Coordinates of C-alpha atoms in Angstrom, one line a residue:
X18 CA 91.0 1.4 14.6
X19 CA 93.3 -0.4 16.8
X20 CA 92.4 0.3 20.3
X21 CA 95.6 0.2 23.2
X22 CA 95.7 -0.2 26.5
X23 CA 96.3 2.2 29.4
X24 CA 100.3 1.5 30.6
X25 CA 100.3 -0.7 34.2
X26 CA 103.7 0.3 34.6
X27 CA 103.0 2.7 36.7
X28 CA 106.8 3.0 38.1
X29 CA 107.3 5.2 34.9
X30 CA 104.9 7.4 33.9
X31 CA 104.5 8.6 30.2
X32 CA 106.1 12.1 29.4
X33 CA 106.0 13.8 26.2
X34 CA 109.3 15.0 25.3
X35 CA 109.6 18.8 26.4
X36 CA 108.7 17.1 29.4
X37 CA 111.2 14.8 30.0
X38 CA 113.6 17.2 28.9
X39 CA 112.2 20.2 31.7
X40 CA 112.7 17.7 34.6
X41 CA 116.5 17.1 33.5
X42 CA 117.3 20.6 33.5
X43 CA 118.6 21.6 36.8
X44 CA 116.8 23.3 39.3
X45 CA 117.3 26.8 41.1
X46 CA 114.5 26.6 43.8
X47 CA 114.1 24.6 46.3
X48 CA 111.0 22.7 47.5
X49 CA 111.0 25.2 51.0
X50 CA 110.9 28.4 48.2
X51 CA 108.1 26.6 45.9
X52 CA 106.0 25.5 49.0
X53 CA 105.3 28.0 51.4
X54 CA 102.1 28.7 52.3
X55 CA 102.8 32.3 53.3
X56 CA 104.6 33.2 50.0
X57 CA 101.9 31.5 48.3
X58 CA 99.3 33.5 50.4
X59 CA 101.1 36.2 48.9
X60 CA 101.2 35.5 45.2
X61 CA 97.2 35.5 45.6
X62 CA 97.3 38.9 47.1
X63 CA 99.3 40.5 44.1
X64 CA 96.9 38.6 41.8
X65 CA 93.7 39.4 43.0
X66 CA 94.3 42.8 44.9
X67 CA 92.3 41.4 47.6
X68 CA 93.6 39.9 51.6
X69 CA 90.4 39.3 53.6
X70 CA 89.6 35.8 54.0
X71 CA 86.4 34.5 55.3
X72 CA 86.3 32.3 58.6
X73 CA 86.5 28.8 56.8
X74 CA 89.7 27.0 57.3
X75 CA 92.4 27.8 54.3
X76 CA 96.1 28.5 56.0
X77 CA 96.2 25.6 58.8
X78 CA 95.9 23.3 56.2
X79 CA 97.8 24.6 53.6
X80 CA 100.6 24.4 55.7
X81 CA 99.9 20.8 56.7
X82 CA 99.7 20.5 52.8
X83 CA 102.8 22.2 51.8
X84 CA 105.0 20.4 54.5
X85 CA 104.0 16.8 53.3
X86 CA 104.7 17.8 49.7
X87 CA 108.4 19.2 51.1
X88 CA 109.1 16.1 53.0
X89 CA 107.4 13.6 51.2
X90 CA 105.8 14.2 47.5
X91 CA 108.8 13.7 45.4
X92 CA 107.5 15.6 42.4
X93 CA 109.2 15.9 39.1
X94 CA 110.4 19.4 38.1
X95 CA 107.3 19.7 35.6
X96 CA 105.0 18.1 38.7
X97 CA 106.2 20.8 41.3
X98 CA 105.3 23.7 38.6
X99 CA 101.4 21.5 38.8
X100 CA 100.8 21.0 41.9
X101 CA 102.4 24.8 43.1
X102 CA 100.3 26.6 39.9
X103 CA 97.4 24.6 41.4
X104 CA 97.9 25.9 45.1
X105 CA 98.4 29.2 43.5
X106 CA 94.6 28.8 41.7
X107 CA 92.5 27.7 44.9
X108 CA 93.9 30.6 47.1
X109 CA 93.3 32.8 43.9
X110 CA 89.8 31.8 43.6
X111 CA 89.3 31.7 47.7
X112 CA 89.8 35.5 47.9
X113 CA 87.6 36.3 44.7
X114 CA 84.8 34.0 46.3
X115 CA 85.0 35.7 49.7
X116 CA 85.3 39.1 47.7
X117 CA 82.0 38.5 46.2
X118 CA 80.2 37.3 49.0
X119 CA 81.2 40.3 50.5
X120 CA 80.5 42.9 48.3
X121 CA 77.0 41.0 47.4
X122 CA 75.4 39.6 50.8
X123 CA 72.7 39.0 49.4
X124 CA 74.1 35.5 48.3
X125 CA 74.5 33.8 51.9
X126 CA 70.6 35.4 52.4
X127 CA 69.6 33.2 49.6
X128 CA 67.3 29.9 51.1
X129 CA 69.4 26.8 51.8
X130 CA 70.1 25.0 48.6
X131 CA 68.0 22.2 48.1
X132 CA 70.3 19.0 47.6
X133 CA 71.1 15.2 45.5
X134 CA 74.5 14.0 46.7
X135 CA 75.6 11.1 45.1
X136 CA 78.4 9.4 47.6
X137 CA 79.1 6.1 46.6
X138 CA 82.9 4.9 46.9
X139 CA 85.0 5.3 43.6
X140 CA 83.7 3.9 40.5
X141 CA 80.7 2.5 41.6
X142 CA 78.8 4.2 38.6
X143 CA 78.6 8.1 40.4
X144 CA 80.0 9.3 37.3
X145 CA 77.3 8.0 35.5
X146 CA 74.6 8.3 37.5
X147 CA 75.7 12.3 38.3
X148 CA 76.0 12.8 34.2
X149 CA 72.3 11.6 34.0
X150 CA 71.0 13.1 36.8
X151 CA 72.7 16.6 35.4
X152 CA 70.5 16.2 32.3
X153 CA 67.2 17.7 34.3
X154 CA 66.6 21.3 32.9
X155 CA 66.3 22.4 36.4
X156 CA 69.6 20.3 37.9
X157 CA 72.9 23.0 38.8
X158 CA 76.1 20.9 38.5
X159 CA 79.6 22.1 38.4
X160 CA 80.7 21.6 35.0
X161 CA 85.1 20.9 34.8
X162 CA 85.8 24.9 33.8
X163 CA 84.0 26.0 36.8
X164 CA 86.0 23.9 39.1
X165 CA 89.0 25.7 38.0
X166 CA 87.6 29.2 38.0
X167 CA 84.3 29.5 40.0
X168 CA 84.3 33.0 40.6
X169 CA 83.9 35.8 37.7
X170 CA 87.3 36.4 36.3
X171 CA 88.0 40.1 35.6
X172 CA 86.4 41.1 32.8
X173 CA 83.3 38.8 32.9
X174 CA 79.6 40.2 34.4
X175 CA 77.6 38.4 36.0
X176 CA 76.2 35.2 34.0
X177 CA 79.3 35.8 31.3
X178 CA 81.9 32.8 31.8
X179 CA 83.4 32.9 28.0
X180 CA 86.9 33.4 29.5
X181 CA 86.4 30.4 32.3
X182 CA 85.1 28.2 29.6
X183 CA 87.7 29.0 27.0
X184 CA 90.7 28.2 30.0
X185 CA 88.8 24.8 30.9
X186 CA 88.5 23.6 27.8
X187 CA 92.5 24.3 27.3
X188 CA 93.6 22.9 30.1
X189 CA 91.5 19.4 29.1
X190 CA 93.1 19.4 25.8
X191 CA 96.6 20.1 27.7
X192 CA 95.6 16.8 30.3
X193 CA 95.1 15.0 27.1
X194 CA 98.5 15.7 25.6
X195 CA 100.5 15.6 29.2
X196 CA 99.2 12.3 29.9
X197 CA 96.6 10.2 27.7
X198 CA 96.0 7.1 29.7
X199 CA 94.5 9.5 32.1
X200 CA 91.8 10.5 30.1
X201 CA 91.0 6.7 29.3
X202 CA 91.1 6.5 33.1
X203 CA 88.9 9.2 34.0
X204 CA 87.4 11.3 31.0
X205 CA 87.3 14.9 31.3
X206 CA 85.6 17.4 29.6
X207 CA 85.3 21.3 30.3
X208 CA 81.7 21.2 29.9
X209 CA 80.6 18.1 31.8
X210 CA 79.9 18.3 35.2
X211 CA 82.4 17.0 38.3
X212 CA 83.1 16.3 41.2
X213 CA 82.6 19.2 44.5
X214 CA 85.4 17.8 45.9
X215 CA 87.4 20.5 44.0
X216 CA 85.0 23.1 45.8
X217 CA 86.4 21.5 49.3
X218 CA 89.8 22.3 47.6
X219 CA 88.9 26.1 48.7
X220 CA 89.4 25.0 51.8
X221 CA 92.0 22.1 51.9
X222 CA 89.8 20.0 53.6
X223 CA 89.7 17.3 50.7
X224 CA 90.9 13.9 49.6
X225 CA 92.4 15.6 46.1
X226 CA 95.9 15.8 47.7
X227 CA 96.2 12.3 48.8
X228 CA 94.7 11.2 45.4
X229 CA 97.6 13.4 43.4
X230 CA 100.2 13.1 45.3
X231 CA 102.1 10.5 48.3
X232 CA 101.2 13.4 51.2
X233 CA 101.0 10.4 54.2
X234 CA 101.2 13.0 56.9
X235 CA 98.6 15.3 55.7
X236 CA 96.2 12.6 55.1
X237 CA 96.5 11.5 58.3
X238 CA 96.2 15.3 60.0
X239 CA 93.3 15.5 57.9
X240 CA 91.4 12.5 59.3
X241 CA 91.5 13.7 62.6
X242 CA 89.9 17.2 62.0
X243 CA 86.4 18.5 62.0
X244 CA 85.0 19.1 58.7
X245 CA 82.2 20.9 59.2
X246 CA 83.6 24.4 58.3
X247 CA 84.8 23.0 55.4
X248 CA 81.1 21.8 54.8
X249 CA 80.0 25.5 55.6
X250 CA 82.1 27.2 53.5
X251 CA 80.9 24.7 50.5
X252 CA 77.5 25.6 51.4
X253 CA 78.4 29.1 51.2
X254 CA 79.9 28.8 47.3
X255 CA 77.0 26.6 46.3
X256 CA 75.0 29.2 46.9
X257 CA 77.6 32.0 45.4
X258 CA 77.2 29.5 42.2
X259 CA 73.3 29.6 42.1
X260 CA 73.6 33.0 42.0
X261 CA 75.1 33.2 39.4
X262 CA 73.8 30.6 37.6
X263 CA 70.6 29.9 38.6
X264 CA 68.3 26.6 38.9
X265 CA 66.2 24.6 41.2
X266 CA 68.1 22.1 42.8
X267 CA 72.1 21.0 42.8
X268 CA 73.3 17.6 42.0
X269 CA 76.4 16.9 43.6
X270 CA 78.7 13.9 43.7
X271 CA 82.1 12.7 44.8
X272 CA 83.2 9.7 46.9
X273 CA 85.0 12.1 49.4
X274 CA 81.6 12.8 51.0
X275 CA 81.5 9.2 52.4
X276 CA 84.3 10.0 55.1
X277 CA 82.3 13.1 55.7
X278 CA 78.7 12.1 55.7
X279 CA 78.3 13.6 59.1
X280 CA 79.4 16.8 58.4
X281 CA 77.6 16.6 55.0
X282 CA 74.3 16.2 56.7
X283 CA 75.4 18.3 59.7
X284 CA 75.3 21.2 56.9
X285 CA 72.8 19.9 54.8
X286 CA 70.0 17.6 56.8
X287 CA 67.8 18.2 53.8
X288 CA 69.7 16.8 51.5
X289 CA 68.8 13.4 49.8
X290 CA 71.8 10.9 49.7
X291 CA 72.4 8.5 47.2
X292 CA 75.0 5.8 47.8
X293 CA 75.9 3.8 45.0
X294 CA 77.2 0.1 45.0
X295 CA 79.3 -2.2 43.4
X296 CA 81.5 -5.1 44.4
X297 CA 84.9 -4.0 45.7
X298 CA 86.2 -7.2 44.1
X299 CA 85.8 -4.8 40.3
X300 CA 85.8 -1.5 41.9
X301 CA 89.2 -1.8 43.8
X302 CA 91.9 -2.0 41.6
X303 CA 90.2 0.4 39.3
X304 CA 90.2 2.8 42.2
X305 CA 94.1 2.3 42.5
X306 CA 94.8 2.4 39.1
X307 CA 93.1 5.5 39.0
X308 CA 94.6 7.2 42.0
X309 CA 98.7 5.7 40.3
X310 CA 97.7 7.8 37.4
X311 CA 97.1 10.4 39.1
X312 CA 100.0 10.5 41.1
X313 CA 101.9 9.6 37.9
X314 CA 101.2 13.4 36.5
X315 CA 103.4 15.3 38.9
X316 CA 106.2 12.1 40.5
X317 CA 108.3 10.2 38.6
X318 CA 108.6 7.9 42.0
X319 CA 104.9 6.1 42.1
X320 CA 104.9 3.3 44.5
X321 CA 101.9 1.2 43.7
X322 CA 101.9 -1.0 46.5
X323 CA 101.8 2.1 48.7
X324 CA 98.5 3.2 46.6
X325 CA 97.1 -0.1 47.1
X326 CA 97.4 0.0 50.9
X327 CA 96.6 3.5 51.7
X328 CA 93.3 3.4 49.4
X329 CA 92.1 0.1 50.6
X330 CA 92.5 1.2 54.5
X331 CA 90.7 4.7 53.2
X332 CA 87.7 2.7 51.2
X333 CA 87.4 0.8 54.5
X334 CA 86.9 3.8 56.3
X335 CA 84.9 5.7 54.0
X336 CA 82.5 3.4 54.0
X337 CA 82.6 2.5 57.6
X338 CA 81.8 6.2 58.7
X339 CA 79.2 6.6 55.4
X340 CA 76.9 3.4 57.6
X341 CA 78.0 5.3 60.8
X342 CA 76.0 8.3 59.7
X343 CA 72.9 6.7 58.2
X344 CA 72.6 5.2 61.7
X345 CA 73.1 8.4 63.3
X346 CA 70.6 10.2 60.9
X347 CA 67.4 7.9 60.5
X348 CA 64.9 10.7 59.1
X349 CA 67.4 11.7 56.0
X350 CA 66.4 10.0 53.0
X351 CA 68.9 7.8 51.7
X352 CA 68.3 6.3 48.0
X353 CA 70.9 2.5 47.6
X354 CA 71.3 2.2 43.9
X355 CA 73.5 -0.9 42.5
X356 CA 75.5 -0.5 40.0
X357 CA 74.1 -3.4 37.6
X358 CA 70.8 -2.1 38.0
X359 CA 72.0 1.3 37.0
X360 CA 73.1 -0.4 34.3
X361 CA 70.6 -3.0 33.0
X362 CA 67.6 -0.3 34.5
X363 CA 68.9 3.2 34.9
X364 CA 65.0 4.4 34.8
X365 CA 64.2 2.4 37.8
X366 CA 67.0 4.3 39.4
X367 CA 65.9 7.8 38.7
X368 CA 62.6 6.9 39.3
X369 CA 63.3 6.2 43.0
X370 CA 66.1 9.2 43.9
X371 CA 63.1 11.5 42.5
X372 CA 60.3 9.8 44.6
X373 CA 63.0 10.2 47.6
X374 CA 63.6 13.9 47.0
X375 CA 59.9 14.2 46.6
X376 CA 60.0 15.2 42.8
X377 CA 57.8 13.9 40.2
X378 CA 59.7 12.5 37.0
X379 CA 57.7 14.4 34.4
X380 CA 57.3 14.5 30.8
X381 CA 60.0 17.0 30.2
X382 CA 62.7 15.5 32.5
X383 CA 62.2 11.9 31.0
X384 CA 62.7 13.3 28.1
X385 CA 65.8 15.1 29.3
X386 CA 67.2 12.1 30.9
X387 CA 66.6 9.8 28.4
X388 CA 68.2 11.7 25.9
X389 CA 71.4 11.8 28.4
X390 CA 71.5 7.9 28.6
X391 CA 70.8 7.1 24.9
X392 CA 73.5 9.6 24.2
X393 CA 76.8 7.8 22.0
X394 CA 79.8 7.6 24.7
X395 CA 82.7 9.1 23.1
X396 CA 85.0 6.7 21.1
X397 CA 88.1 5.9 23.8
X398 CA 91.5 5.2 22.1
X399 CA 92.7 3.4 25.1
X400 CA 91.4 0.6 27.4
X401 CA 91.6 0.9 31.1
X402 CA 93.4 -2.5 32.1
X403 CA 94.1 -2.7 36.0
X404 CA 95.0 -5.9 38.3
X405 CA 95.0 -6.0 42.0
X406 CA 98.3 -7.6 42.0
X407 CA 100.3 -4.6 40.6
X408 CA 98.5 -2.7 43.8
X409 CA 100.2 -6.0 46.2
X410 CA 96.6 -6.5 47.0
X411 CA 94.6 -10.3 46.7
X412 CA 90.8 -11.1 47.1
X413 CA 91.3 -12.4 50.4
X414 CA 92.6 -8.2 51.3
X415 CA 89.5 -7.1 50.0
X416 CA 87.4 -9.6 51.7
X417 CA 88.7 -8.5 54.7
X418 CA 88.8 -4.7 54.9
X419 CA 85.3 -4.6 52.7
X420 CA 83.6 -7.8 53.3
X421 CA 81.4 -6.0 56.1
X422 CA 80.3 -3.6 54.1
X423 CA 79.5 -5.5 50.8
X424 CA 77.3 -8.4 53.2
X425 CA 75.3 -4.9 54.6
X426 CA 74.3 -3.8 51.2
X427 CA 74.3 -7.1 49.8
X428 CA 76.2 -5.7 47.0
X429 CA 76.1 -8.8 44.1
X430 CA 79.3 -10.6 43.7
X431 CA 81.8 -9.9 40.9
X432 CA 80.6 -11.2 37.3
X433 CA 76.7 -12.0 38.9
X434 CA 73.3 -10.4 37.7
X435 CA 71.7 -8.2 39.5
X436 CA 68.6 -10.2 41.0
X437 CA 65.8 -8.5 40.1
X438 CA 64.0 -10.6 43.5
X439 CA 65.8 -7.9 45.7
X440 CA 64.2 -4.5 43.9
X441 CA 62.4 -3.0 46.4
X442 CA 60.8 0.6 47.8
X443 CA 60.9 0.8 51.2
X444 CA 59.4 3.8 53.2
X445 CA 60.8 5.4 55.9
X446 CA 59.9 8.1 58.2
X447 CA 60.7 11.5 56.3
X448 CA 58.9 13.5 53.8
X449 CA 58.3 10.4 51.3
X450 CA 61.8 9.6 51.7
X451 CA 62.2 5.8 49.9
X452 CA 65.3 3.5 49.8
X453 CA 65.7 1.4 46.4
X454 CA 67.5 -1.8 47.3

């Protein structure tokens, strides 16, 4: 079997036909009519039959949101059907969320959830390491159909999600016709687990926007506000979730919580953090390519360059604020894992994030885990090709908004081993918290 490569042409993104032909047609709405948040707020009222909201942030936001997509998205008339539908869905699921907490308050009496968050800066090896991880019997991950419907749809009793599974796995096959290279970009499937980040979505306090869409305004609106409500409210669903579903401990990742390791910990000072590394030099235009195929789902007007410049100032300041907040919280226990060794020693790895969250690695979750990492990765049709060029970024752009960062960690350069010589357990000052460098 021949096996292609993902498009770099990012200028001109692939459409199947009925597609192309939609966005030609004319259109009768305008962007003011599609995007406003209170007409939106509105649609979820009629949908759910319910118009109490909790106290976590939702319409500030939105409206940031929905004036950057106005003024500045430029979505296709098949991308502003996406990215409204979606709106629609997170204010739709925000209502039935706070409706269950409410009519069930024994959920937020629950003990705080007991927490793994993998935060490592995009494609570093999270994904990986959070599929593994979400192989323990006892692990609660947020498989793709939740994210789209985390709260009981009507119909479904408790502990019943045969309708949410049966709409995620349509809505993967539908990614997978819209656009293919995405899929060789980022795989999805309805039952493997992702990323919180699309929990934060309840609250529009999340990177997703920026990564979907060229919302410059809203990104920057969002760096200056406090996210710990946001962080509260997530809290709050986590535990909504392990009431539903039950199980010992929650494995969450996404590089989001990077910017927002503050408030993460602020939230959750229990939790054990795991930051993953690999050379920006490989991980950079990757990232780019990523985010460009992202956008490329709902704008025909992808500027590359501008992805290349807005992602590489963000990295800079993801990871900036992610050393900020290990300096400001010395007894949390922070686990370093490199991305070679995950590779060449995944074991290791788990090993030490267990010792860290005081767990003991037993017979049944080896066997678990090791069954996970022997498992055959799914045949990919495509090949993700990427170059930092297409992204108008060079070496020497890296070296200077991420050189800091990769001399801190002493993150191995691009194409070298891992040296084994630098494996070590160091304790620290929390209940046997280790760091594996």
């Amino acid at each position: 079997m021949t096996i292609s490569s993902t498009s770099t042409d990012y200028a001109n993104p692939y459409r199947p036909w009925p597609i192309k032909l939609y966005n030609k047609l004319p259109q009768f709405r305008s962007d003011e009519a599609l995007f406003d948040p209170d007409k939106l707020f509105e649609f979820a009222k009629r949908k759910t039959g319910e118009s109490q909201l909790s106290s976590a942030p939702l319409m500030e936001p939105l409206a940031e949101l929905c004036k950057a997509i106005r003024e500045e998205a430029r979505l296709s008339a098949f991308g502003k059907i996406i990215q409204q539908t979606r709106l629609k869905n997170l204010i739709v699921n925000r209502l039935r969320l706070d409706a269950l907490m409410r009519q069930h308050p024994e959920i937020l009496r629950q003990p705080e959830p007991e927490i793994i968050a993998i935060v490592g800066l995009a494609r570093t090896g999270t994904t990986l390491l959070h599929r593994t991880l979400a192989a323990d019997p006892e692990a609660r991950t947020l498989p793709s159909w939740e994210t789209l419907n985390p709260a009981p749809l009507p119909g479904e009793a408790k502990g019943d999600a045969s309708k949410r599974v049966k709409l995620g796995t349509s809505a993967a096959k539908f990614l997978d016709w819209l656009a293919p290279d995405f899929s060789a970009v980022h795989p999805l499937n309805a039952t493997e687990p992702e990323e919180d980040i699309l929990l934060l979505d309840l609250t529009f306090f999340s990177q997703t926007a920026e990564a979907v869409m060229h919302v410059p305004s809203y990104s920057a609106w969002l760096e200056h506000q406090d996210h710990r409500p946001a962080y509260e409210y997530l809290r709050d669903v986590l535990k909504t979730l392990a009431w539903l579903r039950p199980r010992k401990h929650w494995v969450l990742k996404t590089p989001n919580h990077s910017e927002q390791l503050g408030p993460l910990l602020s939230v959750f000072p229990n939790a054990t953090i795991v930051q993953t590394h690999r050379d920006p030099m490989e991980t950079m235009a990757s990232c780019c390519s990523l985010m460009a195929h992202s956008q490329g789902l709902s704008s025909d007007h992808v500027n590359a360059h501008a992805i290349g410049k807005h992602w590489l100032r963000k990295a800079a300041i993801m990871a900036q604020k992610a050393s900020d907040a290990r300096k400001n919280n010395p007894d949390v226990s922070f686990v370093d894992i490199y991305y070679n060794q995950l590779i060449s020693d995944p074991n290791t790895a788990i090993t030490a994030i267990y010792k860290a969250h005081g767990y003991v690695l037993d017979d049944e979750r080896k066997q678990a885990i090791q069954k996970a990492l022997q498992r055959p990765k799914p045949h990919a049709s495509k090949r993700h090709v990427y170059n930092l060029s297409d992204f108008g970024l060079a070496a020497s752009d890296i070296d200077s908004a991420l050189g800091e960062y990769r001399s801190q960690y002493s993150i191995p350069q691009q194409g070298l081993p891992y040296d084994e010589s630098e494996t070590k357990i160091r304790q620290s000052t929390k209940r046997n918290p280790y760091r594996y460098r």
